[in-house]
Short mmCIF file of C-alpha atoms and ligand atoms in Angstrom, two decimals:
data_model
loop_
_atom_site.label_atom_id
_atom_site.label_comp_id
_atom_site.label_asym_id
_atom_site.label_seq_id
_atom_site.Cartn_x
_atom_site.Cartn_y
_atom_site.Cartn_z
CA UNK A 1 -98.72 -140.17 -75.26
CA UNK A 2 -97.95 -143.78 -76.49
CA UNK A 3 -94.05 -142.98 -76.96
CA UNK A 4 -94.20 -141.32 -73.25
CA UNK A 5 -95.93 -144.41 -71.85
CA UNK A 6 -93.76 -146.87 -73.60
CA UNK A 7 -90.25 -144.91 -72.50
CA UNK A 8 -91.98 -144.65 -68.67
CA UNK A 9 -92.57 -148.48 -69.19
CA UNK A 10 -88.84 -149.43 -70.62
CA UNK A 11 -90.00 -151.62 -73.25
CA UNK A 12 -87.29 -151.04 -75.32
CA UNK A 13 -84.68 -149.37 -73.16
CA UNK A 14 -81.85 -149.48 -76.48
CA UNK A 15 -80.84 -146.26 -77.23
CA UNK A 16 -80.27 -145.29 -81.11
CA UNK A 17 -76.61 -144.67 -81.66
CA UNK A 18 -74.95 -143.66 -84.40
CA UNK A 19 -74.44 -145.59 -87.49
CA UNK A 20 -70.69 -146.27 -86.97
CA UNK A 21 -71.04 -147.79 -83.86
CA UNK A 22 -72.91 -150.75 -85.49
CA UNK A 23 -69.41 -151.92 -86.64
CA UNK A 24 -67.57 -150.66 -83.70
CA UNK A 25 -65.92 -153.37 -81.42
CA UNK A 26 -64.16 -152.82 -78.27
CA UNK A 27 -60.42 -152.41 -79.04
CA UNK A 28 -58.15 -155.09 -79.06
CA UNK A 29 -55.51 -153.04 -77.44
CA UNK A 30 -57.89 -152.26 -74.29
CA UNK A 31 -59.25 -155.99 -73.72
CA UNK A 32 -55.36 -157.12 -73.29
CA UNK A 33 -54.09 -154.86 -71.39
CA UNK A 34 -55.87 -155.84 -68.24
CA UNK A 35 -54.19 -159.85 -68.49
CA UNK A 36 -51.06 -158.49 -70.40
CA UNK A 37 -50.48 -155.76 -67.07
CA UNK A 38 -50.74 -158.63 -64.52
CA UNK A 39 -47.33 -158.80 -62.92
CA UNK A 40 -46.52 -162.35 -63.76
CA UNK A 41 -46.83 -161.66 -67.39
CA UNK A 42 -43.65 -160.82 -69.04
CA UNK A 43 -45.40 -158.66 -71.33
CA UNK A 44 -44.30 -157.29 -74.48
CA UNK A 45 -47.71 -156.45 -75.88
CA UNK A 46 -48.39 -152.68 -75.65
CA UNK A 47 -45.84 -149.00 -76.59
CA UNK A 48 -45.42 -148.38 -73.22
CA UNK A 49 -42.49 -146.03 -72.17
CA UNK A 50 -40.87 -147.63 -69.38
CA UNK A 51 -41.74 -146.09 -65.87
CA UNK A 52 -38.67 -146.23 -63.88
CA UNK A 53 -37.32 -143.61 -66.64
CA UNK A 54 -39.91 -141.10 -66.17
CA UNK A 55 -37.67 -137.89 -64.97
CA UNK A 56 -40.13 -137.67 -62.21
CA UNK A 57 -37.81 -135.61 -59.52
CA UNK A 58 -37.45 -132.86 -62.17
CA UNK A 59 -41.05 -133.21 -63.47
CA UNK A 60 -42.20 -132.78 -59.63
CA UNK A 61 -39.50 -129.55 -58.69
CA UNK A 62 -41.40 -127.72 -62.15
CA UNK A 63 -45.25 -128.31 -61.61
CA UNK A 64 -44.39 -127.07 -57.71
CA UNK A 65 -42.87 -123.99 -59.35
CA UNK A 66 -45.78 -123.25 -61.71
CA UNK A 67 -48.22 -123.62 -59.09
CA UNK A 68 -46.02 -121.59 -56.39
CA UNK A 69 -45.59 -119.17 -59.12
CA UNK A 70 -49.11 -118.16 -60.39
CA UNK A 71 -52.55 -119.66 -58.91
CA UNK A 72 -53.34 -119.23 -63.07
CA UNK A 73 -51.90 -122.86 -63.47
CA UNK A 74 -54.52 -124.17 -62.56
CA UNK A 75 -57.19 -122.09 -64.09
CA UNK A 76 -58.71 -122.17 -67.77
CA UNK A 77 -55.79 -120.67 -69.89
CA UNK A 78 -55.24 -119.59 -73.51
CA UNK A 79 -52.41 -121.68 -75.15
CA UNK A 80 -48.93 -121.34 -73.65
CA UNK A 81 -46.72 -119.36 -75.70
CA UNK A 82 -43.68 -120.89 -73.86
CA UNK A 83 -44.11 -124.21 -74.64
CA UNK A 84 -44.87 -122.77 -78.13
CA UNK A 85 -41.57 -121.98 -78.64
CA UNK A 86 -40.28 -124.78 -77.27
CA UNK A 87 -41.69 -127.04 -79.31
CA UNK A 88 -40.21 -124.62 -82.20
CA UNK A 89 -36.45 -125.25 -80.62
CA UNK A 90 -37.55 -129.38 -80.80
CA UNK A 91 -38.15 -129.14 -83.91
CA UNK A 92 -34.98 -127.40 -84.84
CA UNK A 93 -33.01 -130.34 -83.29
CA UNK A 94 -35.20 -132.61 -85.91
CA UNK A 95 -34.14 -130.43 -88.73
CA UNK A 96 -37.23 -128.27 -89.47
CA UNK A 97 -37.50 -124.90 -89.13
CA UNK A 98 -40.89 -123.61 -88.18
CA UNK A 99 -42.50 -121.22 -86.39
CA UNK A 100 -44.78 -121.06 -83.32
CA UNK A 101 -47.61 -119.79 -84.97
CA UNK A 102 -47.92 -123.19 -86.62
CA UNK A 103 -47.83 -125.40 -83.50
CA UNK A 104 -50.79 -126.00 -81.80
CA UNK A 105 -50.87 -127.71 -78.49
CA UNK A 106 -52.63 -130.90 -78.33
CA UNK A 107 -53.52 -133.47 -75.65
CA UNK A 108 -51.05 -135.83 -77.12
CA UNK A 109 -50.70 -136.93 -80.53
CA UNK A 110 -54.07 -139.41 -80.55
CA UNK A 111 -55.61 -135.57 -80.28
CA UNK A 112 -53.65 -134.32 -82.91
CA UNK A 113 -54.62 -137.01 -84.55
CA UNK A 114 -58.23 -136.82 -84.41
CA UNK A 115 -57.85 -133.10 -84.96
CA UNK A 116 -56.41 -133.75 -88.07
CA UNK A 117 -59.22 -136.26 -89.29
CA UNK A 118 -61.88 -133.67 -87.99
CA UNK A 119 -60.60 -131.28 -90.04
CA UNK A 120 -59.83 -133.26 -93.08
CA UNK A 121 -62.70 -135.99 -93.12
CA UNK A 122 -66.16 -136.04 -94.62
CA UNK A 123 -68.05 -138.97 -94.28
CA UNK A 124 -67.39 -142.00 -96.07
CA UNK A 125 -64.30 -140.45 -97.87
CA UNK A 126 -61.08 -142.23 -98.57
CA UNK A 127 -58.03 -142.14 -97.09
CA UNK A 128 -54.54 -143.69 -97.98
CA UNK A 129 -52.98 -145.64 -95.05
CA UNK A 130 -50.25 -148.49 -95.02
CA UNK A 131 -51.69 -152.45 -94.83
CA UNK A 132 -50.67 -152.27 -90.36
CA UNK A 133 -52.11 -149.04 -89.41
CA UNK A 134 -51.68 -148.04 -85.48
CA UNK A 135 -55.00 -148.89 -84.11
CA UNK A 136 -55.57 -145.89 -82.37
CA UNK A 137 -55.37 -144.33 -85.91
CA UNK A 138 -58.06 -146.55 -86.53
CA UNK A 139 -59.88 -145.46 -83.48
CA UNK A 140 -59.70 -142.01 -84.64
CA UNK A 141 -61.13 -141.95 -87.61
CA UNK A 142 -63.81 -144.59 -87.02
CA UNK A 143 -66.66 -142.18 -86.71
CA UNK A 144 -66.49 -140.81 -90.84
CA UNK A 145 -66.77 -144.53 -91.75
CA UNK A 146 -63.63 -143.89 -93.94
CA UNK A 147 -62.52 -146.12 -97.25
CA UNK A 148 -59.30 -147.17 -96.45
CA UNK A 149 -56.68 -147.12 -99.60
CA UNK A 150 -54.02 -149.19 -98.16
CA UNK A 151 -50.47 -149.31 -99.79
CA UNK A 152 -47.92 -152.01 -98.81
CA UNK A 153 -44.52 -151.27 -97.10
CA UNK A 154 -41.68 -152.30 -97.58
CA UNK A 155 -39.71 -153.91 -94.45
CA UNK A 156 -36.51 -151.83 -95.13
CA UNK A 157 -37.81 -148.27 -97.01
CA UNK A 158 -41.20 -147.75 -95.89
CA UNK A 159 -44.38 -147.39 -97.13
CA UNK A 160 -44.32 -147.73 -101.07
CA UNK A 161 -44.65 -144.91 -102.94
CA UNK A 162 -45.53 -146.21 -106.45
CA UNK A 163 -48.96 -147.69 -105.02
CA UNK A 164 -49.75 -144.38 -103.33
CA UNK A 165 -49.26 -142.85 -107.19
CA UNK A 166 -51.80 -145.39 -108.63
CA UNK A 167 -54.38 -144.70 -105.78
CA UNK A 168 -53.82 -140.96 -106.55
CA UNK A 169 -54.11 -141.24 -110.33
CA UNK A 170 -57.16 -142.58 -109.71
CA UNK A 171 -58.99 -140.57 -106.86
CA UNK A 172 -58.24 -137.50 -104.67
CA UNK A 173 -58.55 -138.87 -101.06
CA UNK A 174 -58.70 -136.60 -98.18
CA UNK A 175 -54.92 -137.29 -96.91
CA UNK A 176 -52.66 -139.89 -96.60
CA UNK A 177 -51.13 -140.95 -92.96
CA UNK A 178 -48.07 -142.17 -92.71
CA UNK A 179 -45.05 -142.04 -89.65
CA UNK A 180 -41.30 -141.45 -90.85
CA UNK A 181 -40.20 -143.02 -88.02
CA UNK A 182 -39.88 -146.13 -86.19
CA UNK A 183 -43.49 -146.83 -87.70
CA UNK A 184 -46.10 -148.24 -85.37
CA UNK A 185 -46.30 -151.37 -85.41
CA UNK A 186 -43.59 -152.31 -88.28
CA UNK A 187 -40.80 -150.48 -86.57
CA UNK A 188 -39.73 -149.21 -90.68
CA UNK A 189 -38.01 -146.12 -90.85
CA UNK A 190 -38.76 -144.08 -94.40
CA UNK A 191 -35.85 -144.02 -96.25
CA UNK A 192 -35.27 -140.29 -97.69
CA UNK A 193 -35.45 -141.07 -100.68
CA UNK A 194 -39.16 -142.36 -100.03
CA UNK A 195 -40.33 -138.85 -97.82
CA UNK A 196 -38.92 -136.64 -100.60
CA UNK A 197 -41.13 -139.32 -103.57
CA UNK A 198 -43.97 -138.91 -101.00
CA UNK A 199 -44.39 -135.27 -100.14
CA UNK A 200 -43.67 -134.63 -103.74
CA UNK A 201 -46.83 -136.69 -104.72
CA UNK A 202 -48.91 -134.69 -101.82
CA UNK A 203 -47.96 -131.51 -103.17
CA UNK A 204 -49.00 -132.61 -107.12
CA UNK A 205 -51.68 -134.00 -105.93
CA UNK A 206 -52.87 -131.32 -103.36
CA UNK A 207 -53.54 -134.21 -101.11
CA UNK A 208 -52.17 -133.74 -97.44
CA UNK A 209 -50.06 -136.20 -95.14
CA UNK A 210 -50.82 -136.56 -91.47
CA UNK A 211 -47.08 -137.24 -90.78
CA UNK A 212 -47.38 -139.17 -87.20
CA UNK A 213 -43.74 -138.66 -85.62
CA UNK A 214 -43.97 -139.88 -81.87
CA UNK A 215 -41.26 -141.96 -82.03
CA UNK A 216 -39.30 -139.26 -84.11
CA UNK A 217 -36.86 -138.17 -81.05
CA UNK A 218 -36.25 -142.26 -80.28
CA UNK A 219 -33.75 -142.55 -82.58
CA UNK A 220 -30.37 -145.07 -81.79
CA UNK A 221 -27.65 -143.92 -83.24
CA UNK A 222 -28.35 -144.38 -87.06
CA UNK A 223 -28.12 -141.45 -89.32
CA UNK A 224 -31.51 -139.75 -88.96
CA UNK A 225 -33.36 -138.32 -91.78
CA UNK A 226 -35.89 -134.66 -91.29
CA UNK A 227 -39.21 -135.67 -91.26
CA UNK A 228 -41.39 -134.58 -94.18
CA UNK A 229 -42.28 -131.28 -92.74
CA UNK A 230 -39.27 -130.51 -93.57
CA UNK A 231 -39.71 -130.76 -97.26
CA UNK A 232 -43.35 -129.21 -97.47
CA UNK A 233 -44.66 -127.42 -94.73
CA UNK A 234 -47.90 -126.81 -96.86
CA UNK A 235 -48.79 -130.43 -97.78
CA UNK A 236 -47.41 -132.20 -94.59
CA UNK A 237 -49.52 -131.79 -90.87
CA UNK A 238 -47.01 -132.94 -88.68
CA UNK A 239 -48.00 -134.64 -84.87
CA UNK A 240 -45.57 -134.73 -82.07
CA UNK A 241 -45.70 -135.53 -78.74
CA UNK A 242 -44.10 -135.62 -75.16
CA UNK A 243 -45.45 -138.91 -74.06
CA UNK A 244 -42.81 -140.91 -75.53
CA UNK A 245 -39.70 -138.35 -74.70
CA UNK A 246 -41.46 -137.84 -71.32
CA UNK A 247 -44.27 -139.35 -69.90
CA UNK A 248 -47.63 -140.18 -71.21
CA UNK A 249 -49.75 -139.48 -68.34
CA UNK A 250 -49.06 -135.50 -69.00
CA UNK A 251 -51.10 -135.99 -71.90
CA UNK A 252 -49.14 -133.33 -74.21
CA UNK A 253 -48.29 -133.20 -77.48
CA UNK A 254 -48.21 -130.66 -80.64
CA UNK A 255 -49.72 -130.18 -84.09
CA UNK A 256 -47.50 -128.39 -86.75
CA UNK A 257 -49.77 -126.98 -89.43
CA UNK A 258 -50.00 -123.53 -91.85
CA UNK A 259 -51.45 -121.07 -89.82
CA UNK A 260 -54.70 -120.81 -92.08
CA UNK A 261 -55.44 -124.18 -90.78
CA UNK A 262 -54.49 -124.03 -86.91
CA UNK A 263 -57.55 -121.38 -86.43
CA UNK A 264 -59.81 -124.57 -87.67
CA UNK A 265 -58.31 -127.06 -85.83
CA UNK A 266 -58.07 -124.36 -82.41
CA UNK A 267 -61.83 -124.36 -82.81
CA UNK A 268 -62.35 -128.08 -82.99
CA UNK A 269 -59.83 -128.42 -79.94
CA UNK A 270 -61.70 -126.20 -77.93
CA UNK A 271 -64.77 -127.86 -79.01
CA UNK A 272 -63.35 -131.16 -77.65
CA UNK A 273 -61.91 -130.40 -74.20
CA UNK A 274 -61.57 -126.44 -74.00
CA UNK A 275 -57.70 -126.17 -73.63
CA UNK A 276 -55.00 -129.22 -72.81
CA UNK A 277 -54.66 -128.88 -69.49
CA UNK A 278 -52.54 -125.75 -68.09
CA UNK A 279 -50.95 -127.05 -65.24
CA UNK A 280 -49.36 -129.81 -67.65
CA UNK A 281 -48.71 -127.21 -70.44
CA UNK A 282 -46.94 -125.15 -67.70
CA UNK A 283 -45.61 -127.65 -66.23
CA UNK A 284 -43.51 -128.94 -69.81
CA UNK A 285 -42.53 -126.01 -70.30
CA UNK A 286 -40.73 -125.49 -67.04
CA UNK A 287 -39.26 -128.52 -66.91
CA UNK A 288 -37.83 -127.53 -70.90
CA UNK A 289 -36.94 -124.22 -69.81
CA UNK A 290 -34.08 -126.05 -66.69
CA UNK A 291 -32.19 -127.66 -70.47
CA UNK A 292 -32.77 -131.12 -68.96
CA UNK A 293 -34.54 -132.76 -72.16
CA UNK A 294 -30.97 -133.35 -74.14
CA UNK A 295 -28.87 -135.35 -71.14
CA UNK A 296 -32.87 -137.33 -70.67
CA UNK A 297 -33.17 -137.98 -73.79
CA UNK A 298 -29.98 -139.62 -74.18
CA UNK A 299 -30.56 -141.77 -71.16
CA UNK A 300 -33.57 -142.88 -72.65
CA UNK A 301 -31.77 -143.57 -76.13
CA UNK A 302 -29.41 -145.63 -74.26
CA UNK A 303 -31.91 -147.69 -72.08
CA UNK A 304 -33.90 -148.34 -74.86
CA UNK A 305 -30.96 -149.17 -77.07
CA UNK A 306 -29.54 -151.83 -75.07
CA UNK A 307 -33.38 -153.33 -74.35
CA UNK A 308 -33.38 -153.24 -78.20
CA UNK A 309 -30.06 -155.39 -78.77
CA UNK A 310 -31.00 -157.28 -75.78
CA UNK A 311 -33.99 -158.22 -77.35
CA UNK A 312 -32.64 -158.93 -80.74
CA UNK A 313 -29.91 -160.82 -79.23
CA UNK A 314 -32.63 -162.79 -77.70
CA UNK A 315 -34.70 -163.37 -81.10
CA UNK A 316 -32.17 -164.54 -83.04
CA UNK A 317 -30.63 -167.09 -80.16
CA UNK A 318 -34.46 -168.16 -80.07
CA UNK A 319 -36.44 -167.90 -83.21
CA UNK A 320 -33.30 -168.16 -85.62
CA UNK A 321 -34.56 -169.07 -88.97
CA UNK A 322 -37.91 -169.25 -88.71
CA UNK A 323 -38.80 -165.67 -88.29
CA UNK A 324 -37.23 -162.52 -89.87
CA UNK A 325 -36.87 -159.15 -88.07
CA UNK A 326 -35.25 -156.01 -88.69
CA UNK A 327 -32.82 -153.74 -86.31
CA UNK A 328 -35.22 -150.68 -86.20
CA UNK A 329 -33.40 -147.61 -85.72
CA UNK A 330 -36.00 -145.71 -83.79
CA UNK A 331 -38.94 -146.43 -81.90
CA UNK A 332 -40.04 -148.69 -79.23
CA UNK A 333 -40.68 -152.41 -81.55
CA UNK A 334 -39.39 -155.39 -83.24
CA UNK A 335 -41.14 -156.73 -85.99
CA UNK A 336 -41.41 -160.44 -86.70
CA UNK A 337 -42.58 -161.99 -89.95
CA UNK A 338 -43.22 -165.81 -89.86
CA UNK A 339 -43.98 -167.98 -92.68
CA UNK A 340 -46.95 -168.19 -94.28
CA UNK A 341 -49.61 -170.60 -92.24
CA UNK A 342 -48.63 -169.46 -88.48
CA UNK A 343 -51.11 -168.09 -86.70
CA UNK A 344 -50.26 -165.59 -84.50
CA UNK A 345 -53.65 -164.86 -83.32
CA UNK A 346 -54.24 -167.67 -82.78
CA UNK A 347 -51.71 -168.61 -80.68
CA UNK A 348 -51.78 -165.46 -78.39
CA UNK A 349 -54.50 -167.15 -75.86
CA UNK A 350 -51.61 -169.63 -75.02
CA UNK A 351 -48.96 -167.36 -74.58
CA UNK A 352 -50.73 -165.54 -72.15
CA UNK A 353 -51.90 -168.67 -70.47
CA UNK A 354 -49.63 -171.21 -70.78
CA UNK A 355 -46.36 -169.06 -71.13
CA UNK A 356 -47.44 -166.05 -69.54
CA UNK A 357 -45.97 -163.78 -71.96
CA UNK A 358 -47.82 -161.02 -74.29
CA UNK A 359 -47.32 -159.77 -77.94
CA UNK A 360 -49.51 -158.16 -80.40
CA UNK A 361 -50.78 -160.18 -83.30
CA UNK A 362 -51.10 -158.82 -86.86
CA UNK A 363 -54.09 -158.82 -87.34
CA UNK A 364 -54.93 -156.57 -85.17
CA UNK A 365 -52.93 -153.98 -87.41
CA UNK A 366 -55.16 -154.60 -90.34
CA UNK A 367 -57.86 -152.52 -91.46
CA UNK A 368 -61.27 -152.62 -92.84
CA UNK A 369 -61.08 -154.04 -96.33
CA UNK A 370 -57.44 -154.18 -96.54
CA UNK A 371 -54.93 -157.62 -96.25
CA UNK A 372 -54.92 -158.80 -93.26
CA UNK A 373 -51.48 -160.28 -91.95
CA UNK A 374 -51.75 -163.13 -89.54
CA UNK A 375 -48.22 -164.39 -89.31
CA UNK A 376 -46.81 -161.03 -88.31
CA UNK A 377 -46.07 -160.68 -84.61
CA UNK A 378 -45.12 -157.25 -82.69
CA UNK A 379 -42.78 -157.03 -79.51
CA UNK A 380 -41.99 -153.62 -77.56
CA UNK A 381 -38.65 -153.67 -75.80
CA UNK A 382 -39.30 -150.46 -74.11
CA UNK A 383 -41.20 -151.50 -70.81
CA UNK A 384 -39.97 -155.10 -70.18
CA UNK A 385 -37.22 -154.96 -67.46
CA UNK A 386 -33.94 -155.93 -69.51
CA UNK A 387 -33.49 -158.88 -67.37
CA UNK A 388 -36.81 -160.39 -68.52
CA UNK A 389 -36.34 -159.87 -72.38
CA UNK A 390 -34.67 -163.00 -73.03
CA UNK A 391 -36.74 -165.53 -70.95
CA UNK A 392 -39.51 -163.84 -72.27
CA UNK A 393 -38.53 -164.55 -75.90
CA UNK A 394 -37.24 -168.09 -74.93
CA UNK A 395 -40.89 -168.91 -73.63
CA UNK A 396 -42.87 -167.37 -76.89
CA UNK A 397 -40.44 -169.15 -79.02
CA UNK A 398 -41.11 -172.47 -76.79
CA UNK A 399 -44.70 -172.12 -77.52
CA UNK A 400 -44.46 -171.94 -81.14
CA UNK A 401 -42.35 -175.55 -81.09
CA UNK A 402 -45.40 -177.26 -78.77
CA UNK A 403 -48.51 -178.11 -80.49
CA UNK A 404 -51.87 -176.80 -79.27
C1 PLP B 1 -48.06 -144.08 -83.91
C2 PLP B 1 -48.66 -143.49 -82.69
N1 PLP B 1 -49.35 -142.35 -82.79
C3 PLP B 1 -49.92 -141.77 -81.72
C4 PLP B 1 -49.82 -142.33 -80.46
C5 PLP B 1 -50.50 -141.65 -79.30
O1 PLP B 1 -49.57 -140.96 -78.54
P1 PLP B 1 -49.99 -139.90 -77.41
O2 PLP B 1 -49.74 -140.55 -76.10
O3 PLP B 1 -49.07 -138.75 -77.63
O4 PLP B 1 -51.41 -139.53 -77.60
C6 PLP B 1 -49.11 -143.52 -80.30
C7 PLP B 1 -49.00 -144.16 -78.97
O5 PLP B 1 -48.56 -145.26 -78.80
C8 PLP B 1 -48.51 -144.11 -81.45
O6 PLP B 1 -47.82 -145.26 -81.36
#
């Protein structure tokens, strides 16, 4: 009676959450994109594909075919087994042979993602990431309070083996995540060399890789090495995804995993929003099946090429010595590093204000327990309209010569 009377009286209207949340804040990422989206920021803060490339005309002509076609587009579905096999054909043109039994559709790769930590996760276990982990990595596995193992990486090879052997000598942690390319946010490639030490380790060790490839198919020209899955389709879970190749808001992406392990993971997807949507699995798939992905994606390689140069040109003309970047070869960011003592955090609250420009910090790379990096700075060249880049850099630099 007394617990009925005090919840009809709201004495204490907090509700008991779970014990993760208590160390749960609000993510960076989110609070700045509402200033950083405001058109008179010249923002190079978030991953964001740029819009005016979306291959909207063709995307439009397939989902009116799908729903012309068969009312079932936009009804409750079982997996499509075209896009299946499309996804196999992708991953052909990224060297790896596989088959469609082993892809599982996802809502994009944060899903395939969180799948992957689902499946892989107990509570409290550990996990080996790099020192700047993508924060919706972070997000995802938040909930099993993991204990982050972090390994450095190294600006030109990647993420450094030899540490990941001492963590392993020591413990067996539930899997280690790492991105071949154009690594979010240091913009590294893994040199080969470094996937074959890697997925060599994960197979002595039994201890899986989540192998995060979204910016795998952004790729400028360099020579391009497979990604692990190539090398160990037992050991590496491989996530892929459309948002980057073409467009984000169609929210679909794939999982490539031994078939033993999809039926788990189907479960846990179906558990988490039934099926990815059907109209937008249809819709990929007829919009593959016209051939148009190869002559997109090489417009997109070339936009986001030049934006790239144009936005190195621009670093170097404004930072010159006293930062030092990188020419990725894939992805969507440059990398900064600036001696020891700046601040970028710290400075970002007048770069929106005073300059009106946006980057990511750092910091907000770091995770629980591990370094944290404050003088590390991360642009995307992707969204900013190429005439912008280099005003944009001139201001940011600008700030950094003006005291606060
Ligand atoms: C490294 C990395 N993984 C996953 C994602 C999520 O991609 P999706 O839109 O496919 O969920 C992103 C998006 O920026 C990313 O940078």
């Amino acid at each position: 009676v007394s617990a009925l009377s005090s919840a009809a009286g709201r004495q204490d209207p907090s509700i008991a959450l779970a014990r993760w949340t208590t160390h749960a804040e609000p993510s960076a990422l989110q609070e700045l994109l509402a200033s950083a989206s405001h058109p008179d920021v010249t923002s190079f803060a978030l991953g964001l594909p740029a819009e005016e490339l979306f291959p909207r005309d063709a995307y439009a002509a397939a989902v009116q075919e799908v729903l012309r076609e068969d009312p079932r587009a936009l009804q409750y579905g079982p997996p499509s087994s075209a896009l299946r096999e499309h996804v196999v054909e992708l991953m052909r043109l990224r060297g790896v042979e596989c088959r469609a039994e082993q892809v599982l559709l996802t809502a994009g790769a944060q899903q395939g993602v969180s799948l992957l930590s689902r499946l892989l996760l107990s509570p409290g276990a550990s996990i080996i990431t790099e020192e700047h982990v993508y924060p919706g990595f972070q997000q995802a596995v938040q909930p099993f309070e993991p204990v982050y193992r972090t390994v450095p990486t190294d600006r030109q090879s990647g993420l450094d083996v030899t540490a990941v052997e001492h963590v392993l000598r020591r413990e067996r942690p539930a899997f280690i995540y790492a991105s071949p390319e154009g690594h979010n946010p240091l913009s590294v490639s893994m040199a080969r060399e470094t996937r074959a030490r890697l997925t060599a380790l994960a197979a002595a060790y039994q201890v899986p890789i989540i192998e995060d490839d979204v910016y795998g198919f952004l790729g400028y020209g360099e020579a391009a090495s497979p990604p692990m899955l190539a090398l160990d389709p037992d050991f590496v879970l491989y996530v892929g995804s459309f948002s980057k190749i073409l467009a984000p808001a169609l929210r679909v992406g794939w999982l490539v995993v031994p078939p033993r392990l999809l039926r788990l993971l189907s479960v846990l997807k179906e558990s988490t929003d039934i099926d990815t949507s059907t109209l937008s699995q249809r819709a990929v798939a007829a919009y593959l099946s016209t051939g148009s992905l190869p002559a997109h994606l090489t417009r997109l390689r070339h936009a986001y090429r030049d934006r790239r140069d144009t936005m190195l040109a621009a670093v170097a003309r404004h930072f010159g010595t006293r930062a030092s970047w990188r020419r990725p070869s894939h992805g969507v960011f440059v990398w900064l590093d600036f001696p020891d003592g700046l601040d970028t955090g710290a400075i970002l609250p007048r770069a929106l204000e005073r300059e009106r420009v946006a980057f990511l910090p750092s910091e907000i790379f770091s995770v629980p327990g591990g370094p944290r990096q404050r003088n590390g700075m991360r642009l995307n060249f992707s969204h900013c309209a190429p005439a912008r880049i280099d005003d944009g850099i001139a201001r940011l630099a600008r700030l950094l010569d003006t005291p606060a």
